[in-house]
Coordinates of C-alpha atoms in Angstrom, one line a residue:
R1 CA -25.5 -71.5 4.5
K2 CA -27.9 -74.3 5.4
A3 CA -29.9 -73.9 2.3
R4 CA -26.8 -73.9 0.1
S5 CA -25.5 -77.0 1.8
G6 CA -28.7 -79.0 1.4
S7 CA -27.6 -80.9 -1.7
R8 CA -24.3 -81.8 0.0
R9 CA -26.2 -83.1 3.0
R10 CA -28.5 -85.2 0.8
R11 CA -25.4 -86.9 -0.7
H12 CA -24.2 -87.6 2.8
W13 CA -27.5 -89.3 3.7
E14 CA -27.4 -91.4 0.6
R15 CA -23.9 -92.7 1.6
C16 CA -24.9 -93.3 5.2
S17 CA -28.1 -95.3 4.8
C18 CA -28.3 -97.9 7.7
R19 CA -27.4 -101.4 6.7
L20 CA -29.9 -103.2 8.9
T21 CA -32.3 -106.1 8.6
R22 CA -35.4 -105.2 6.4
T23 CA -38.9 -106.3 7.1
D24 CA -41.4 -107.1 4.4
S25 CA -42.6 -103.5 4.6
D26 CA -39.0 -102.3 3.8
V27 CA -38.5 -100.8 7.2
Q28 CA -35.0 -101.4 8.5
V29 CA -35.1 -103.0 12.0
L30 CA -32.3 -103.6 14.5
V31 CA -33.0 -105.5 17.6
L32 CA -30.5 -105.1 20.5
P33 CA -30.3 -107.1 23.7
T34 CA -30.9 -104.3 26.3
P35 CA -32.5 -100.9 26.5
D36 CA -29.1 -99.4 27.3
T37 CA -27.5 -101.0 24.3
A38 CA -30.2 -99.7 22.0
A39 CA -30.0 -96.1 23.4
L40 CA -26.2 -96.1 23.2
A41 CA -26.4 -97.3 19.6
V42 CA -28.6 -94.4 18.7
A43 CA -26.3 -92.0 20.6
G44 CA -23.3 -93.4 18.7
F45 CA -25.0 -93.0 15.4
L46 CA -25.9 -89.4 16.1
A47 CA -22.4 -88.7 17.2
Q48 CA -21.1 -90.3 14.0
T49 CA -23.5 -88.1 12.0
L50 CA -22.2 -85.0 13.7
R51 CA -18.7 -85.9 12.7
R52 CA -19.6 -86.7 9.1
A53 CA -22.0 -83.7 8.6
P54 CA -21.2 -81.0 11.3
D55 CA -24.0 -78.7 10.0
V56 CA -26.6 -81.4 10.3
V57 CA -30.3 -80.4 11.0
L58 CA -31.8 -82.7 13.6
G59 CA -35.4 -83.3 14.6
L60 CA -35.4 -84.3 18.3
P61 CA -38.0 -85.8 20.6
T62 CA -38.5 -86.0 24.3
G63 CA -39.8 -88.7 26.6
R64 CA -38.3 -91.3 28.9
T65 CA -37.0 -93.4 26.0
M66 CA -34.7 -90.6 24.9
I67 CA -33.1 -89.8 28.3
P68 CA -30.4 -92.5 28.0
V69 CA -29.8 -91.4 24.4
Y70 CA -29.1 -87.9 25.4
R71 CA -27.1 -89.1 28.4
G72 CA -24.9 -91.1 26.0
L73 CA -24.6 -88.0 23.7
V74 CA -23.4 -85.9 26.6
R75 CA -20.7 -88.4 27.5
L76 CA -19.6 -88.6 23.8
H77 CA -19.4 -84.8 23.7
E78 CA -17.4 -84.7 26.9
S79 CA -15.0 -87.2 25.2
G80 CA -14.7 -85.0 22.2
L81 CA -16.7 -87.4 20.0
A82 CA -19.9 -85.3 19.5
D83 CA -19.5 -81.7 18.4
F84 CA -22.8 -79.7 18.2
S85 CA -21.1 -76.3 17.3
R86 CA -22.6 -76.2 13.8
A87 CA -25.7 -78.2 14.3
T88 CA -29.3 -77.0 14.3
T89 CA -32.2 -78.7 16.1
F90 CA -36.0 -78.6 15.8
N91 CA -38.0 -80.3 18.5
L92 CA -40.9 -82.4 17.5
D93 CA -43.4 -80.9 19.9
E94 CA -44.1 -78.7 22.9
F95 CA -47.0 -78.3 25.3
T96 CA -49.2 -75.2 24.9
G97 CA -50.3 -72.8 27.6
L98 CA -47.1 -73.0 29.7
P99 CA -45.3 -69.9 30.9
P100 CA -41.6 -69.5 29.8
G101 CA -39.3 -71.7 31.8
H102 CA -42.0 -74.0 33.1
P103 CA -40.2 -77.1 34.5
G104 CA -42.8 -79.4 32.8
S105 CA -42.0 -78.0 29.3
F106 CA -40.1 -79.8 26.7
R107 CA -37.7 -76.9 26.4
A108 CA -36.8 -77.5 30.1
Y109 CA -36.5 -81.2 29.4
M110 CA -34.1 -80.6 26.5
R111 CA -32.0 -78.2 28.6
Q112 CA -31.8 -80.7 31.5
H113 CA -30.9 -83.7 29.5
L114 CA -28.9 -82.3 26.5
F115 CA -28.6 -78.6 25.6
D116 CA -27.0 -77.4 28.9
H117 CA -24.3 -80.0 28.5
V118 CA -23.2 -79.7 24.9
N119 CA -21.9 -76.9 22.7
L120 CA -25.0 -76.3 20.7
P121 CA -25.0 -72.5 19.8
R122 CA -27.5 -70.2 21.4
G123 CA -30.4 -69.8 19.0
A124 CA -29.8 -73.1 17.2
A125 CA -32.5 -75.0 19.1
H126 CA -36.1 -74.5 18.0
F127 CA -39.5 -75.4 19.4
P128 CA -43.0 -75.0 18.1
R129 CA -43.9 -71.9 20.1
S130 CA -47.6 -72.0 21.0
A131 CA -51.1 -72.4 19.8
R132 CA -51.0 -68.8 18.6
T133 CA -48.1 -69.6 16.2
K134 CA -49.3 -71.2 13.0
G135 CA -47.6 -74.5 12.4
S136 CA -46.7 -73.6 8.8
A137 CA -44.4 -70.9 10.2
Y138 CA -42.4 -73.7 12.0
D139 CA -42.3 -75.7 8.8
R140 CA -41.0 -72.7 6.9
L141 CA -38.3 -72.2 9.5
I142 CA -37.2 -75.9 9.0
E143 CA -37.2 -75.4 5.2
R144 CA -35.0 -72.2 5.5
A145 CA -32.5 -74.4 7.5
G146 CA -32.3 -76.7 4.6
G147 CA -34.8 -79.3 5.8
L148 CA -34.4 -82.0 8.5
D149 CA -31.5 -84.3 7.7
M150 CA -32.5 -86.8 10.4
C151 CA -35.5 -87.0 12.6
L152 CA -35.3 -89.2 15.8
V153 CA -38.7 -90.3 17.1
G154 CA -40.1 -92.5 19.8
I155 CA -43.4 -94.3 19.7
G156 CA -46.3 -94.2 22.1
R157 CA -48.2 -97.3 23.1
N158 CA -51.1 -96.1 20.9
G159 CA -48.7 -95.6 17.9
H160 CA -48.3 -91.9 18.1
I161 CA -45.0 -90.2 16.9
G162 CA -44.4 -86.7 18.0
F163 CA -47.9 -85.8 19.1
N164 CA -49.5 -87.2 16.0
E165 CA -52.3 -89.1 17.7
P166 CA -54.3 -92.0 16.2
A167 CA -57.1 -90.5 14.1
S168 CA -59.1 -91.1 10.9
A169 CA -56.8 -88.7 9.1
L170 CA -53.4 -87.1 10.1
T171 CA -52.3 -83.5 9.6
A172 CA -49.2 -83.0 7.4
E173 CA -47.9 -79.7 8.8
T174 CA -47.0 -78.7 12.4
H175 CA -50.3 -78.2 14.2
R176 CA -52.1 -77.9 17.5
V177 CA -53.4 -81.3 18.8
K178 CA -55.6 -82.4 21.7
L179 CA -53.7 -85.1 23.6
K180 CA -55.1 -88.5 24.3
A181 CA -55.4 -89.7 27.9
A182 CA -52.8 -92.4 27.3
T183 CA -50.4 -89.8 26.0
R184 CA -50.9 -87.5 29.0
R185 CA -50.3 -90.5 31.3
S186 CA -47.0 -91.3 29.5
N187 CA -45.9 -87.7 30.1
A188 CA -47.0 -87.5 33.8
Y189 CA -43.4 -88.1 34.9
L190 CA -42.8 -84.5 34.1
Y191 CA -45.5 -83.4 36.5
G192 CA -44.9 -85.5 39.6
D193 CA -46.7 -88.5 38.1
R194 CA -49.9 -86.6 38.1
P195 CA -51.6 -87.0 34.6
E196 CA -54.2 -84.5 35.5
K197 CA -51.5 -81.8 35.6
V198 CA -50.3 -82.6 32.0
P199 CA -51.5 -79.9 29.5
K200 CA -54.4 -81.1 27.3
F201 CA -53.0 -79.5 24.2
A202 CA -49.6 -79.3 22.4
M203 CA -48.0 -78.2 19.2
S204 CA -46.6 -81.1 17.1
M205 CA -44.7 -81.5 13.9
G206 CA -47.0 -83.0 11.4
I207 CA -46.6 -86.4 9.9
G208 CA -45.6 -84.8 6.6
T209 CA -42.9 -82.7 8.3
I210 CA -41.4 -85.9 9.8
L211 CA -41.6 -87.8 6.6
R212 CA -39.8 -85.1 4.7
A213 CA -36.7 -85.7 6.8
R214 CA -33.9 -87.4 4.8
A215 CA -33.6 -90.1 7.4
V216 CA -35.8 -91.2 10.3
I217 CA -34.8 -93.3 13.3
L218 CA -37.5 -94.7 15.6
L219 CA -36.4 -96.0 19.0
A220 CA -38.6 -98.2 21.2
L221 CA -37.4 -99.7 24.5
G222 CA -38.9 -102.6 26.4
A223 CA -41.4 -105.5 25.9
A224 CA -44.4 -103.2 26.5
K225 CA -43.7 -101.5 23.1
A226 CA -43.4 -104.9 21.2
E227 CA -46.9 -105.1 19.8
I228 CA -47.1 -101.5 18.7
V229 CA -43.7 -101.7 17.1
R230 CA -44.9 -104.8 15.2
A231 CA -48.0 -103.0 14.1
A232 CA -46.0 -99.9 13.0
T233 CA -43.3 -101.8 11.1
T234 CA -45.2 -104.8 9.6
G235 CA -48.9 -103.9 9.8
P236 CA -51.2 -101.9 7.5
V237 CA -50.3 -98.3 6.9
T238 CA -53.0 -96.4 8.6
A239 CA -53.7 -93.2 10.4
R240 CA -54.9 -95.3 13.3
V241 CA -51.3 -96.2 13.9
P242 CA -49.4 -93.0 13.0
A243 CA -46.0 -94.6 13.2
S244 CA -47.0 -97.0 10.4
L245 CA -46.6 -94.2 7.9
L246 CA -42.8 -94.6 8.4
Q247 CA -43.2 -97.6 6.2
T248 CA -43.5 -95.2 3.3
H249 CA -40.2 -93.5 4.0
P250 CA -37.2 -94.6 1.9
N251 CA -34.6 -94.2 4.7

């Protein structure tokens, strides 16, 4: 059903392109006055998307930035304004080497902040499984679902999206990655604020997988992200700032 409906969803995304301010790099940028306002704007857009395209395929991230987004989505679901009953989700990343149900996993994060509180069907949420699972298998699963309609991403202070870390070259497909120290520190809140407890490796959607989504939204909150957002949206397109490759995306 997903594959057959792919062309219909593509037409939907052509109709629903965001009407926002464009930078010289053709990235559409919306600046909102507070973090809560920004997070609720994204939650509202996702809820609107669910209403317009109930069988939407979403790429979803984790991180502190996304907690108020998911909180807003849960409230919208409780108000009857966000129905996940026909949706499919693919998370951008997951740590490797964790036992099933580990409280520091992104699967546990998604259950805590979203999945346990909405009507997403059992089996409709997907994660890159482990280092033993070839990333290309995850990409094929996304393709069989009809491709990502929209991918929501955050941005690390070093410019990473998903766990695509700064490098001389980036991997296109889902792959195993060694996490930078800064990335492990930013995820330490999942491990009692102890960066040394954060796994050193993870599976991540590749930059090509993200860029194949029909629409991409990047959410950044707070002044601390200002310089990296500027670099990602108006600076050179470079693997040293992985988020800068979003400048090449048409939507």
